[in-house]
Each structure stands twice: as structure tokens, then as C-alpha cells.
CSV table of C-alpha atoms in Angstrom, one decimal:
chain,number,residue,atom,x,y,z
B,1,MET,CA,-19.0,183.7,-76.9
B,2,THR,CA,-16.0,186.1,-77.6
B,3,LYS,CA,-16.1,189.7,-76.5
B,4,ARG,CA,-16.4,190.7,-80.1
B,5,MET,CA,-19.4,188.4,-80.7
B,6,ALA,CA,-21.1,189.5,-77.6
B,7,SER,CA,-20.6,193.2,-78.5
B,8,LEU,CA,-21.9,192.5,-82.0
B,9,ALA,CA,-25.0,190.7,-80.7
B,10,ARG,CA,-25.8,193.6,-78.3
B,11,ARG,CA,-25.4,196.1,-81.2
B,12,THR,CA,-27.5,194.0,-83.5
B,13,LEU,CA,-30.4,193.8,-80.9
B,14,VAL,CA,-30.3,197.6,-80.2
B,15,ALA,CA,-30.1,198.4,-83.9
B,16,GLY,CA,-32.9,196.0,-84.7
B,17,ALA,CA,-35.1,197.7,-82.1
B,18,VAL,CA,-34.3,201.2,-83.5
B,19,VAL,CA,-34.9,200.1,-87.1
B,20,ALA,CA,-38.2,198.4,-86.2
B,21,THR,CA,-39.4,201.5,-84.4
B,22,LEU,CA,-38.4,203.9,-87.1
B,23,GLY,CA,-39.6,201.5,-89.8
B,24,MET,CA,-43.2,201.5,-88.6
B,25,THR,CA,-43.4,205.3,-88.8
B,26,ALA,CA,-41.4,205.8,-92.0
B,27,CYS,CA,-41.9,202.8,-94.3
B,28,ALA,CA,-45.0,204.3,-96.0
B,29,SER,CA,-43.4,207.6,-96.9
B,30,ALA,CA,-40.1,206.0,-97.8
B,31,ALA,CA,-41.9,203.7,-100.3
B,32,ALA,CA,-43.5,206.7,-101.9
B,33,GLU,CA,-40.4,209.0,-101.8
B,34,PRO,CA,-37.1,207.4,-102.6
B,35,SER,CA,-34.1,208.7,-100.6
B,36,ALA,CA,-30.3,208.7,-100.5
B,37,ARG,CA,-28.2,208.0,-97.5
B,38,VAL,CA,-25.4,210.5,-96.9
B,39,TRP,CA,-21.9,210.3,-95.3
B,40,MET,CA,-19.6,213.3,-95.0
B,41,THR,CA,-16.1,214.2,-94.0
B,42,SER,CA,-15.0,217.8,-93.6
B,43,GLY,CA,-11.5,219.3,-93.7
B,44,ASP,CA,-12.1,220.9,-90.2
B,45,ARG,CA,-12.8,217.3,-88.9
B,46,SER,CA,-16.3,218.3,-87.7
B,47,ARG,CA,-17.5,215.3,-89.7
B,48,LEU,CA,-15.5,212.1,-90.2
B,49,LEU,CA,-17.4,209.7,-92.4
B,50,SER,CA,-20.4,210.8,-90.4
B,51,GLU,CA,-23.9,209.8,-91.6
B,52,GLN,CA,-26.1,212.8,-92.2
B,53,ALA,CA,-29.9,213.2,-92.7
B,54,PRO,CA,-31.0,211.4,-95.9
B,55,LEU,CA,-32.0,213.3,-99.0
B,56,ARG,CA,-35.3,212.9,-100.7
B,57,PHE,CA,-35.8,212.4,-104.4
B,58,ALA,CA,-38.7,214.0,-106.2
B,59,ALA,CA,-39.5,215.0,-109.8
B,60,SER,CA,-36.8,217.4,-111.0
B,61,PRO,CA,-37.5,220.4,-113.2
B,62,GLY,CA,-33.9,220.2,-114.3
B,63,ALA,CA,-33.4,223.9,-113.4
B,64,GLU,CA,-30.1,225.7,-114.0
B,65,GLY,CA,-27.6,225.7,-111.2
B,66,ALA,CA,-25.0,223.5,-109.7
B,67,ALA,CA,-25.8,219.8,-110.3
B,68,VAL,CA,-24.4,216.3,-110.5
B,69,VAL,CA,-26.2,214.3,-113.1
B,70,VAL,CA,-25.7,210.5,-112.9
B,71,ASP,CA,-26.3,208.4,-116.0
B,72,PRO,CA,-26.2,204.6,-115.2
B,73,ARG,CA,-26.9,203.9,-118.9
B,74,ARG,CA,-23.3,204.8,-119.7
B,75,PRO,CA,-21.1,202.3,-117.8
B,76,PHE,CA,-17.3,202.3,-117.9
B,77,GLN,CA,-14.7,200.1,-116.1
B,78,GLU,CA,-15.5,197.3,-113.6
B,79,MET,CA,-14.0,198.0,-110.2
B,80,VAL,CA,-11.6,195.7,-108.3
B,81,GLY,CA,-11.5,198.0,-105.3
B,82,PHE,CA,-9.6,200.2,-102.9
B,83,GLY,CA,-7.1,199.6,-100.2
B,84,ALA,CA,-3.5,200.0,-99.1
B,85,ALA,CA,-0.2,198.0,-99.1
B,86,ILE,CA,0.5,195.4,-96.4
B,87,THR,CA,4.2,196.2,-96.3
B,88,ASP,CA,6.7,194.5,-94.0
B,89,ALA,CA,6.4,197.5,-91.7
B,90,SER,CA,2.6,197.4,-91.6
B,91,ALA,CA,2.4,193.6,-91.1
B,92,TRP,CA,5.1,193.7,-88.4
B,93,LEU,CA,3.2,196.4,-86.4
B,94,ILE,CA,-0.1,194.6,-86.8
B,95,GLN,CA,1.3,191.3,-85.7
B,96,THR,CA,3.7,192.4,-82.9
B,97,ARG,CA,2.3,195.7,-81.5
B,98,LEU,CA,-1.3,194.8,-81.2
B,99,ASP,CA,-2.8,192.2,-78.8
B,100,PRO,CA,-5.0,189.6,-80.5
B,101,ASP,CA,-8.3,191.5,-79.7
B,102,ARG,CA,-7.0,194.8,-81.1
B,103,ARG,CA,-5.5,193.1,-84.1
B,104,ASP,CA,-8.7,191.4,-84.9
B,105,ALA,CA,-10.7,194.6,-84.4
B,106,LEU,CA,-8.4,196.7,-86.6
B,107,LEU,CA,-8.4,194.1,-89.5
B,108,HIS,CA,-12.2,193.8,-89.3
B,109,GLU,CA,-12.4,197.6,-89.4
B,110,LEU,CA,-10.1,197.9,-92.4
B,111,PHE,CA,-11.2,194.9,-94.5
B,112,GLY,CA,-14.7,194.1,-93.2
B,113,ARG,CA,-18.0,195.8,-93.9
B,114,GLU,CA,-19.9,195.0,-90.7
B,115,GLU,CA,-20.1,197.7,-88.0
B,116,GLY,CA,-19.0,200.4,-90.5
B,117,GLY,CA,-15.8,198.7,-91.7
B,118,LEU,CA,-14.0,200.2,-94.7
B,119,GLY,CA,-14.2,197.0,-96.8
B,120,PHE,CA,-10.8,197.3,-98.4
B,121,SER,CA,-10.8,194.8,-101.3
B,122,PHE,CA,-7.4,195.5,-102.9
B,123,THR,CA,-3.9,195.3,-101.4
B,124,ARG,CA,-0.2,195.1,-102.4
B,125,VAL,CA,2.7,193.2,-100.9
B,126,THR,CA,6.4,193.6,-101.6
B,127,ILE,CA,8.4,190.6,-103.0
B,128,GLY,CA,11.3,190.9,-100.6
B,129,ALA,CA,12.3,194.1,-98.9
B,130,SER,CA,11.3,197.7,-99.7
B,131,ASP,CA,12.2,200.8,-97.7
B,132,PHE,CA,9.4,199.9,-95.3
B,133,SER,CA,11.1,196.7,-94.1
B,134,LEU,CA,13.1,196.0,-91.0
B,135,ASP,CA,16.2,195.3,-93.1
B,136,HIS,CA,17.1,194.6,-96.8
B,137,TYR,CA,16.6,191.1,-98.1
B,138,SER,CA,15.6,189.2,-101.2
B,139,LEU,CA,14.1,185.7,-101.4
B,140,ALA,CA,17.3,184.3,-102.7
B,141,ASP,CA,20.3,186.1,-101.2
B,142,THR,CA,22.8,183.3,-101.9
B,143,PRO,CA,24.3,183.5,-105.5
B,144,ASP,CA,23.0,180.4,-107.2
B,145,PRO,CA,21.3,180.3,-110.7
B,146,THR,CA,19.4,177.2,-109.6
B,147,LEU,CA,17.7,179.2,-106.8
B,148,ALA,CA,18.4,176.4,-104.4
B,149,THR,CA,18.1,178.7,-101.4
B,150,PHE,CA,14.9,180.4,-102.6
B,151,SER,CA,12.6,181.0,-99.6
B,152,THR,CA,9.6,183.1,-98.7
B,153,ALA,CA,10.3,182.5,-95.0
B,154,ARG,CA,10.7,186.2,-94.2
B,155,MET,CA,7.3,186.9,-95.7
B,156,GLU,CA,5.8,184.0,-93.8
B,157,GLU,CA,6.6,185.6,-90.5
B,158,TYR,CA,4.3,188.7,-90.7
B,159,VAL,CA,3.1,189.5,-94.2
B,160,PHE,CA,1.4,186.3,-95.2
B,161,PRO,CA,-0.4,185.8,-91.9
B,162,THR,CA,-1.8,189.4,-92.2
B,163,VAL,CA,-2.9,188.9,-95.7
B,164,ARG,CA,-4.6,185.6,-94.8
B,165,ALA,CA,-6.4,187.2,-92.0
B,166,ALA,CA,-7.6,190.0,-94.3
B,167,ILE,CA,-8.8,187.4,-96.9
B,168,ALA,CA,-10.7,185.5,-94.1
B,169,ILE,CA,-12.5,188.7,-93.3
B,170,ASN,CA,-13.0,189.8,-97.0
B,171,PRO,CA,-12.9,186.9,-99.4
B,172,ASP,CA,-13.1,189.4,-102.3
B,173,LEU,CA,-9.7,190.8,-101.5
B,174,LYS,CA,-7.3,190.9,-104.5
B,175,VAL,CA,-3.6,190.9,-104.0
B,176,MET,CA,-0.9,192.6,-106.1
B,177,ALA,CA,2.8,191.8,-105.6
B,178,SER,CA,5.8,193.9,-106.6
B,179,PRO,CA,9.6,193.6,-106.1
B,180,TRP,CA,11.8,196.5,-105.2
B,181,SER,CA,14.9,194.8,-106.5
B,182,ALA,CA,16.1,191.5,-107.9
B,183,PRO,CA,18.6,189.7,-105.7
B,184,GLY,CA,21.9,191.7,-105.6
B,185,TRP,CA,23.9,189.0,-107.3
B,186,MET,CA,21.8,189.2,-110.4
B,187,LYS,CA,22.5,193.0,-110.8
B,188,THR,CA,25.2,195.2,-112.2
B,189,THR,CA,26.0,196.6,-108.7
B,190,GLY,CA,26.1,193.3,-107.0
B,191,SER,CA,23.7,194.9,-104.5
B,192,MET,CA,20.0,195.3,-104.0
B,193,ILE,CA,20.7,199.1,-103.9
B,194,GLN,CA,20.8,200.7,-107.4
B,195,GLY,CA,21.9,198.9,-110.5
B,196,GLN,CA,20.2,197.0,-113.3
B,197,LEU,CA,19.3,193.3,-113.9
B,198,LYS,CA,21.9,191.6,-116.0
B,199,LYS,CA,20.3,190.1,-119.1
B,200,GLU,CA,22.0,186.8,-118.5
B,201,PHE,CA,19.8,186.4,-115.5
B,202,TYR,CA,16.5,187.1,-117.3
B,203,PRO,CA,15.5,183.3,-117.3
B,204,VAL,CA,16.5,182.9,-113.7
B,205,TYR,CA,14.6,185.9,-112.6
B,206,ALA,CA,11.5,184.6,-114.4
B,207,GLN,CA,11.8,181.4,-112.4
B,208,TYR,CA,12.2,183.6,-109.2
B,209,PHE,CA,8.7,185.1,-109.9
B,210,ARG,CA,7.2,181.8,-110.6
B,211,ARG,CA,8.6,180.4,-107.3
B,212,TYR,CA,7.2,183.4,-105.4
B,213,ILE,CA,3.7,182.9,-106.9
B,214,ASP,CA,3.8,179.2,-106.1
B,215,SER,CA,5.1,179.6,-102.5
B,216,ALA,CA,2.7,182.5,-101.7
B,217,ALA,CA,-0.2,180.3,-103.0
B,218,ALA,CA,0.9,177.4,-100.8
B,219,HIS,CA,0.7,179.8,-97.8
B,220,GLY,CA,-2.8,181.0,-98.7
B,221,VAL,CA,-1.8,184.2,-100.4
B,222,PRO,CA,-2.9,184.6,-104.1
B,223,THR,CA,-1.0,186.8,-106.6
B,224,ASP,CA,-3.9,188.2,-108.6
B,225,TYR,CA,-1.7,190.9,-110.1
B,226,LEU,CA,2.1,191.3,-110.5
B,227,SER,CA,4.4,194.1,-111.6
B,228,ILE,CA,7.9,193.1,-112.4
B,229,GLN,CA,9.6,196.2,-110.9
B,230,ASN,CA,8.5,198.9,-108.5
B,231,GLU,CA,9.4,202.3,-109.9
B,232,PRO,CA,11.7,201.1,-112.7
B,233,ASP,CA,13.0,204.6,-113.6
B,234,PHE,CA,14.4,205.3,-110.1
B,235,GLU,CA,17.5,204.0,-108.3
B,236,PRO,CA,17.3,205.0,-104.7
B,237,ASP,CA,20.6,205.2,-102.8
B,238,SER,CA,19.4,204.0,-99.4
B,239,TYR,CA,17.0,201.1,-100.0
B,240,PRO,CA,16.4,198.4,-102.6
B,241,GLY,CA,15.6,199.6,-106.2
B,242,MET,CA,16.5,198.7,-109.8
B,243,ARG,CA,16.4,200.7,-113.0
B,244,TRP,CA,14.8,198.8,-115.8
B,245,GLY,CA,14.0,200.5,-119.1
B,246,PRO,CA,11.0,199.7,-121.2
B,247,GLU,CA,12.9,197.8,-123.9
B,248,GLY,CA,14.3,195.5,-121.2
B,249,ARG,CA,11.0,195.0,-119.5
B,250,ALA,CA,9.3,194.2,-122.8
B,251,GLU,CA,12.0,191.6,-123.6
B,252,PHE,CA,11.7,190.0,-120.1
B,253,VAL,CA,7.9,189.8,-120.1
B,254,GLY,CA,7.5,188.8,-123.8
B,255,GLY,CA,10.5,186.4,-124.0
B,256,HIS,CA,10.7,184.9,-120.5
B,257,LEU,CA,8.1,185.6,-117.7
B,258,GLY,CA,5.0,185.6,-119.8
B,259,PRO,CA,5.6,182.3,-121.6
B,260,LEU,CA,6.8,180.7,-118.4
B,261,LEU,CA,3.7,181.6,-116.5
B,262,ARG,CA,1.5,180.6,-119.4
B,263,SER,CA,3.1,177.2,-119.7
B,264,ALA,CA,2.7,176.6,-116.0
B,265,GLY,CA,-1.0,177.5,-116.1
B,266,VAL,CA,-0.5,180.5,-113.8
B,267,GLU,CA,-3.3,183.0,-114.2
B,268,THR,CA,-1.5,186.0,-112.5
B,269,ARG,CA,-2.1,189.2,-114.5
B,270,ILE,CA,1.1,191.2,-115.3
B,271,LEU,CA,1.0,195.0,-115.0
B,272,ASP,CA,3.7,197.2,-116.5
B,273,TRP,CA,5.3,200.4,-115.3
B,274,ASP,CA,4.2,200.7,-111.6
B,275,HIS,CA,5.6,204.3,-111.6
B,276,ASN,CA,4.6,207.9,-112.0
B,277,TRP,CA,2.3,209.7,-114.3
B,278,ASP,CA,5.0,211.8,-115.9
B,279,GLN,CA,6.4,209.2,-118.3
B,280,PRO,CA,3.5,207.6,-120.2
B,281,GLN,CA,5.9,206.9,-123.0
B,282,GLN,CA,7.5,204.1,-120.9
B,283,PRO,CA,4.4,201.8,-120.8
B,284,LEU,CA,3.5,202.8,-124.3
B,285,THR,CA,6.9,201.5,-125.4
B,286,VAL,CA,6.3,198.2,-123.7
B,287,LEU,CA,2.8,197.9,-125.1
B,288,ALA,CA,4.1,198.6,-128.6
B,289,ASP,CA,6.2,195.4,-128.4
B,290,GLY,CA,3.9,192.7,-129.8
B,291,ARG,CA,5.4,189.8,-127.8
B,292,ALA,CA,5.2,191.7,-124.5
B,293,ARG,CA,1.7,193.1,-125.2
B,294,GLU,CA,0.4,189.6,-125.4
B,295,PHE,CA,1.2,189.1,-121.7
B,296,VAL,CA,0.7,192.5,-120.3
B,297,ALA,CA,-2.8,192.9,-118.8
B,298,GLY,CA,-2.5,196.6,-117.9
B,299,VAL,CA,-0.6,199.5,-116.6
B,300,ALA,CA,0.0,200.5,-112.9
B,301,TRP,CA,0.6,204.1,-111.9
B,302,HIS,CA,2.0,206.2,-108.9
B,303,CYS,CA,1.3,209.7,-107.9
B,304,TYR,CA,4.6,211.4,-107.2
B,305,ALA,CA,5.1,213.2,-110.5
B,306,GLY,CA,3.0,214.1,-113.5
B,307,ASP,CA,-0.8,214.3,-113.9
B,308,VAL,CA,-3.5,211.7,-113.4
B,309,ALA,CA,-4.7,212.3,-117.0
B,310,ALA,CA,-1.8,210.2,-118.2
B,311,GLN,CA,-3.8,207.1,-117.3
B,312,SER,CA,-6.4,208.0,-119.9
B,313,HIS,CA,-3.7,208.9,-122.4
B,314,VAL,CA,-2.3,205.3,-122.3
B,315,ARG,CA,-5.7,203.7,-122.1
B,316,ASP,CA,-6.9,205.6,-125.2
B,317,ALA,CA,-4.0,204.1,-127.1
B,318,TRP,CA,-4.6,200.6,-125.7
B,319,PRO,CA,-8.3,200.4,-124.6
B,320,ASP,CA,-8.1,196.6,-124.0
B,321,LYS,CA,-5.5,197.1,-121.3
B,322,ASP,CA,-6.5,197.6,-117.6
B,323,VAL,CA,-5.6,200.7,-115.6
B,324,PHE,CA,-4.6,200.4,-111.9
B,325,PHE,CA,-3.4,203.1,-109.5
B,326,THR,CA,-1.0,201.3,-107.1
B,327,GLU,CA,0.9,203.7,-104.9
B,328,CYS,CA,0.7,207.1,-103.2
B,329,SER,CA,1.8,208.1,-99.7
B,330,GLY,CA,0.5,210.8,-97.4
B,331,GLY,CA,3.2,212.4,-95.3
B,332,GLU,CA,4.2,215.3,-93.1
B,333,TRP,CA,5.1,217.3,-96.2
B,334,THR,CA,1.4,218.1,-96.2
B,335,PRO,CA,0.4,217.8,-92.5
B,336,ALA,CA,-2.8,219.8,-92.6
B,337,PHE,CA,-5.8,217.4,-92.6
B,338,ALA,CA,-7.9,219.6,-94.9
B,339,ASP,CA,-5.2,220.0,-97.6
B,340,SER,CA,-4.2,216.3,-97.9
B,341,PHE,CA,-7.8,215.0,-97.5
B,342,THR,CA,-9.1,217.1,-100.3
B,343,TRP,CA,-6.1,216.4,-102.5
B,344,THR,CA,-6.5,212.6,-102.0
B,345,MET,CA,-10.3,212.8,-102.7
B,346,LYS,CA,-9.7,214.9,-105.8
B,347,THR,CA,-6.7,213.2,-107.3
B,348,LEU,CA,-7.0,209.5,-106.2
B,349,ILE,CA,-10.6,208.7,-105.4
B,350,ILE,CA,-12.2,210.8,-108.0
B,351,GLY,CA,-9.3,211.5,-110.4
B,352,SER,CA,-7.8,208.1,-110.8
B,353,THR,CA,-11.1,206.3,-111.1
B,354,GLY,CA,-12.4,208.9,-113.5
B,355,HIS,CA,-9.3,208.1,-115.6
B,356,TRP,CA,-10.1,204.4,-115.7
B,357,ALA,CA,-8.4,202.9,-112.6
B,358,ARG,CA,-10.0,199.6,-111.7
B,359,GLY,CA,-8.2,199.5,-108.4
B,360,VAL,CA,-6.7,202.3,-106.2
B,361,LEU,CA,-4.1,201.8,-103.5
B,362,MET,CA,-2.4,203.9,-100.9
B,363,TRP,CA,1.1,202.9,-99.8
B,364,ASN,CA,1.6,201.7,-96.2
B,365,LEU,CA,-1.6,200.4,-94.5
B,366,ALA,CA,-0.1,201.1,-91.1
B,367,LEU,CA,3.0,202.9,-89.7
B,368,ASP,CA,4.1,203.8,-86.2
B,369,GLU,CA,4.3,207.1,-84.4
B,370,ASN,CA,7.8,207.7,-85.9
B,371,TYR,CA,6.6,207.0,-89.5
B,372,GLY,CA,8.3,203.6,-89.5
B,373,PRO,CA,9.7,201.2,-89.1
B,374,HIS,CA,11.8,201.7,-92.3
B,375,ALA,CA,15.2,200.9,-93.6
B,376,GLY,CA,16.2,203.9,-95.7
B,377,GLY,CA,13.9,206.0,-97.8
B,378,CYS,CA,11.0,208.1,-96.6
B,379,GLY,CA,11.3,209.3,-93.0
B,380,ASP,CA,8.0,211.1,-92.8
B,381,CYS,CA,5.6,209.0,-94.7
B,382,ARG,CA,2.2,208.5,-93.1
B,383,GLY,CA,0.2,205.2,-93.0
B,384,VAL,CA,-3.5,205.0,-93.6
B,385,VAL,CA,-3.6,204.4,-89.8
B,386,THR,CA,-0.9,205.1,-87.2
B,387,ILE,CA,-0.3,202.3,-84.6
B,388,ASP,CA,1.5,203.6,-81.5
B,389,SER,CA,4.2,201.0,-81.0
B,390,ARG,CA,4.3,201.6,-77.2
B,391,THR,CA,0.6,201.5,-76.4
B,392,GLY,CA,-1.1,199.8,-79.4
B,393,GLU,CA,-3.4,202.8,-79.8
B,394,VAL,CA,-4.7,203.3,-83.4
B,395,ARG,CA,-5.0,206.8,-85.0
B,396,ARG,CA,-7.0,207.1,-88.2
B,397,ASN,CA,-5.4,209.5,-90.7
B,398,GLN,CA,-6.9,211.6,-93.4
B,399,GLU,CA,-6.2,208.9,-96.0
B,400,TYR,CA,-8.4,206.5,-93.9
B,401,TYR,CA,-11.4,208.8,-94.3
B,402,ALA,CA,-10.7,209.6,-98.0
B,403,PHE,CA,-10.5,206.0,-99.0
B,404,GLY,CA,-13.4,205.1,-96.8
B,405,HIS,CA,-15.7,207.3,-98.8
B,406,ALA,CA,-15.1,204.9,-101.7
B,407,SER,CA,-14.2,201.5,-100.2
B,408,ARG,CA,-17.1,201.3,-97.9
B,409,PHE,CA,-19.7,201.9,-100.5
B,410,VAL,CA,-18.3,200.9,-103.9
B,411,ARG,CA,-18.3,197.1,-104.0
B,412,PRO,CA,-16.0,194.8,-106.1
B,413,GLY,CA,-17.7,194.4,-109.4
B,414,ALA,CA,-19.2,197.8,-109.4
B,415,ARG,CA,-19.2,199.8,-112.6
B,416,ARG,CA,-18.1,203.4,-112.9
B,417,VAL,CA,-20.9,205.3,-114.7
B,418,ALA,CA,-21.2,208.7,-116.4
B,419,SER,CA,-21.6,211.7,-114.2
B,420,ALA,CA,-21.8,215.3,-115.4
B,421,VAL,CA,-20.9,218.0,-112.9
B,422,THR,CA,-21.5,221.8,-112.8
B,423,GLY,CA,-21.0,224.4,-110.0
B,424,GLY,CA,-17.3,223.9,-109.1
B,425,LEU,CA,-17.8,220.4,-107.7
B,426,GLN,CA,-16.0,217.2,-108.6
B,427,ALA,CA,-17.6,213.8,-108.6
B,428,VAL,CA,-17.5,210.2,-109.7
B,429,ALA,CA,-20.4,207.7,-109.7
B,430,PHE,CA,-20.7,204.0,-109.6
B,431,VAL,CA,-23.4,201.3,-109.8
B,432,ASN,CA,-22.9,198.3,-107.5
B,433,PRO,CA,-23.6,194.7,-108.7
B,434,ASP,CA,-27.0,194.9,-106.9
B,435,GLY,CA,-28.0,198.1,-108.7
B,436,GLU,CA,-27.3,200.4,-105.8
B,437,ARG,CA,-25.8,203.8,-106.8
B,438,ALA,CA,-22.8,205.3,-105.0
B,439,LEU,CA,-21.9,208.9,-105.8
B,440,ILE,CA,-18.8,210.6,-104.4
B,441,VAL,CA,-18.8,214.4,-104.5
B,442,LEU,CA,-16.1,216.9,-103.4
B,443,ASN,CA,-16.3,220.6,-102.6
B,444,GLU,CA,-12.7,221.6,-102.3
B,445,GLY,CA,-13.6,225.3,-102.3
B,446,THR,CA,-14.0,227.7,-99.4
B,447,GLU,CA,-17.7,228.3,-99.7
B,448,ARG,CA,-20.8,226.1,-99.1
B,449,VAL,CA,-22.3,224.8,-102.4
B,450,ALA,CA,-26.0,224.0,-102.9
B,451,PHE,CA,-26.6,221.6,-105.8
B,452,GLU,CA,-29.0,219.0,-107.1
B,453,ILE,CA,-28.3,215.3,-107.6
B,454,ARG,CA,-30.2,214.0,-110.6
B,455,GLU,CA,-30.8,210.6,-112.1
B,456,GLY,CA,-33.3,210.6,-115.0
B,457,ASP,CA,-36.2,212.8,-114.1
B,458,GLN,CA,-35.6,212.6,-110.4
B,459,GLY,CA,-33.6,215.0,-108.3
B,460,ALA,CA,-32.6,215.6,-104.7
B,461,ALA,CA,-31.5,218.9,-103.2
B,462,ALA,CA,-28.1,218.7,-101.5
B,463,GLU,CA,-25.5,221.0,-99.9
B,464,LEU,CA,-21.8,220.5,-99.3
B,465,PRO,CA,-19.8,222.6,-96.8
B,466,PRO,CA,-16.4,223.9,-97.8
B,467,GLN,CA,-13.5,221.4,-98.0
B,468,THR,CA,-16.0,218.6,-97.6
B,469,ALA,CA,-16.6,215.3,-99.4
B,470,ALA,CA,-19.7,213.2,-99.3
B,471,THR,CA,-20.9,209.8,-100.5
B,472,TYR,CA,-24.5,209.4,-101.5
B,473,VAL,CA,-26.0,206.0,-101.8
B,474,TRP,CA,-29.5,205.2,-103.2
B,475,LYS,CA,-31.3,202.4,-104.9
B,476,ALA,CA,-32.3,202.5,-108.6
B,477,LEU,CA,-35.0,205.1,-109.2
B,478,ASP,CA,-38.1,203.9,-111.0
């Protein structure tokens, strides 16, 4: 028996004894009085995904005052899940700076649900290098339109093993892939840095994507979702990037990549844009192209400019297209725990899902104590966790707790449902496939707020301290 199995067995025996003892004294009252379990995180760190005393539901008079009213009869989008990107940097740290026991424990904590794991069920990988790689590379660096030297060998070193390990822990995990640049020889600059894809290489680049999907699958890594370019309206000067306007993207997807994947029987779903909220006209232009629209499953968004409401603006125009939120990074530009925690809860966990996101991703899953490794780009970005490259110690950052309030309790296949909020709070509600409710509420103010949670004619009195988020979980009320 491994140390992990022995520890789990001991915990199970102790937990079973406690549950049995409590159950004998509480089962009768619990059956008569439904309750909600509660987990909280506060900006002052006095609570960090800490379970609180349960709330009791009873007949509600529907009195005036602060309230969050959940209506499961009004369902919206089906959730894929929450998570973070397994970048080259994250995978390298996990595979080389953690011993096997620590690596296994961290991956179970992030992707598993047992023992309080976060249950991440959505991740993103980079096709070739990003700024968070050890160096700059593509999957076909040698100029050759036949792609004779195409290889995913670099990704097979650290990224693919990490993704496979995560899938083994959570078989529900969905994977998105995005390139930061085409191989330099296909571009106007002759380099992976800056420039645009030459149209003469559109057919070759479509084959590049197909080969990536096939090779990744052969190594146990699915490509459930694909964007053809990370941040296509940005040409960074120190790491791979590529400007690609909406007309060109529409031509590539509608005339090359989409038909190629369809003819090959590839079921990967293509997402457009993969960039900020400030330019909804870009994905709208792509979706206005009839050929491209046939192959575009949805639109992906980033957080670095604009307002999250742009997601709804585009979805209102094309309600049959999915919405995903696929990148945001915490960093030392907002070092205070309370500030970045409440912003992440408000904007990403509540805001992006309230504006139709089926999946929500942070950027790097893990970075080291120096905010790396990276090759150009951001020098003070923060990972969901920090792995000390010298000791292997793991620090859980504010994004860990913010995302945990959703990922641990909102299961793949859950539906967002209607929630009406008063009293200065913000909230989003879900119903899991088994009927269990998960309500996430944020008080970003400076004063404690008392309110009532209501479903139908039942209500439960609740309180949230200032700068605090809570997740409330309960079974369907009769």
C-alpha cells in the first residue's frame, strides 16, 4: 500500500466514525429540515475555502431585504468546467521540480475531487512555444511545405505527460489547444516573433493543425477545442505571436481548416478570437462569413481589455455559438490578496459565467518563485499555484481559492440557472447533473451583509463578511 493510499484509508476510517456518530444524532432533524453546506474565503485570509456551519431552510415569508433567489426552472448554458493552462512552464515545474509523491499529491489536489480537491475539468495547452516556455520553438522549424520534420517531441517531454496524468485523475477533463505563432518560415517576418501568416501557406498550416491533433491523440491527449491563434490582434516583440485579422481567419477556417478536419472525421471544435473583450466586432466579422460560421463552434475571450459583457453581446447575435473564457493572469500588478481575489470572483467566476461562458480558464497553472520560467513577455505573472523551484514547496494563490469556489462544486454538465440578487451582492447559481444546487455569492463591499437564500417558498438566513465569497450547496428542495 502506498503512503497516499494508507493516508486515505486512515482518513476514511476517521471520517466514517465521525459521520456515523453525527448521523445518529442529526439524521432525524436533517430529514425534517433541509440544509445547505457552506464554504467561505475572505480577503483577510481568515477563511480559505473553509467549511462553515450549515444553513437551515424553512418556509420563507419572502420579506423585503437582501436576498439571492435561485430559480432552477430557468436553465441556461451547460458547463464544461473551470481550470488553468498547462503551459510549458507549468508542466516543466511539475515534472522536474517535484518528487513523484509531491507531484501526485498536487495533481490530485488540482484535478481530483477526493480529499477536498479542486476538480479542475478544463485546461489549455500551447501548440509550440508561448512566452511561458523555456525557449521559442514551433512543431516544424525547418522550412518545408510537406511538413516532413513536423514533430510534437517537445510537448511529449513535459506537457503531454502532465495532461495524461490529469486525465487519469479526472476523466472529465476537456483540453483546448492554441498556437502563439505559426512556424516562422510561414510568416511575413520569417520569425515566430511578430508578423502575419502568408496566404500561400494557408493549406500547409491547416495540415499543421491536423498533424498536431493526430499526434496529440496518439500520445493520449485529446483536442476537444482549438483556437487557430492566441490573441490575433497583438504582435509581441519578445515572444511568439502573430497578427491575423478577422477576414483572414474566416478564409482560413472556412476554406481550409474546417473542410480538412471534417473530411478527416476530426471532431475538434474550433473557437474564434481567443482575445480580449474590447473588440467584439472581430468575432462578429468572422461569424458573419457563411463558410467560416459553419465550422466555428464558438468564441473564446481574454480579460486584459474591455468588459465581460462583450460575451453576451456576441452571443445575442449568434445564440447557437458557444462562449468560453480562456485566459486571464493574476500578477504582482495587483499583489493584495483581497483585491485580486474579489476581482477574480466578480469578473471571471460570476461575470464570465453570467455572460454565458461554458468554460473558464486562468493562464498558468503553476509558476515558480520568480514568476517563471518564461522566455520574454510577462515578468510578474502569477500562477494558480507557486512551486518553489529550490524546495518543491507549493503555495496556493488567490486564484486557487477563487476558482476552487466554482470548480469543486460545479460539476461538468451542470446548468447555470437564473438567480436574482438584491442588497449589493453578486451571485451565480448552477444545478449539477444530480440535481444538487451550487450557489456562489460575493460580498465585495466593506460591511457585513445579512441576506436570505431562497428557492421556491423555502429560505435560509445567511451572512457574508466584507470582501468574502461563499459557495452554498444543497439538494433540491421539495
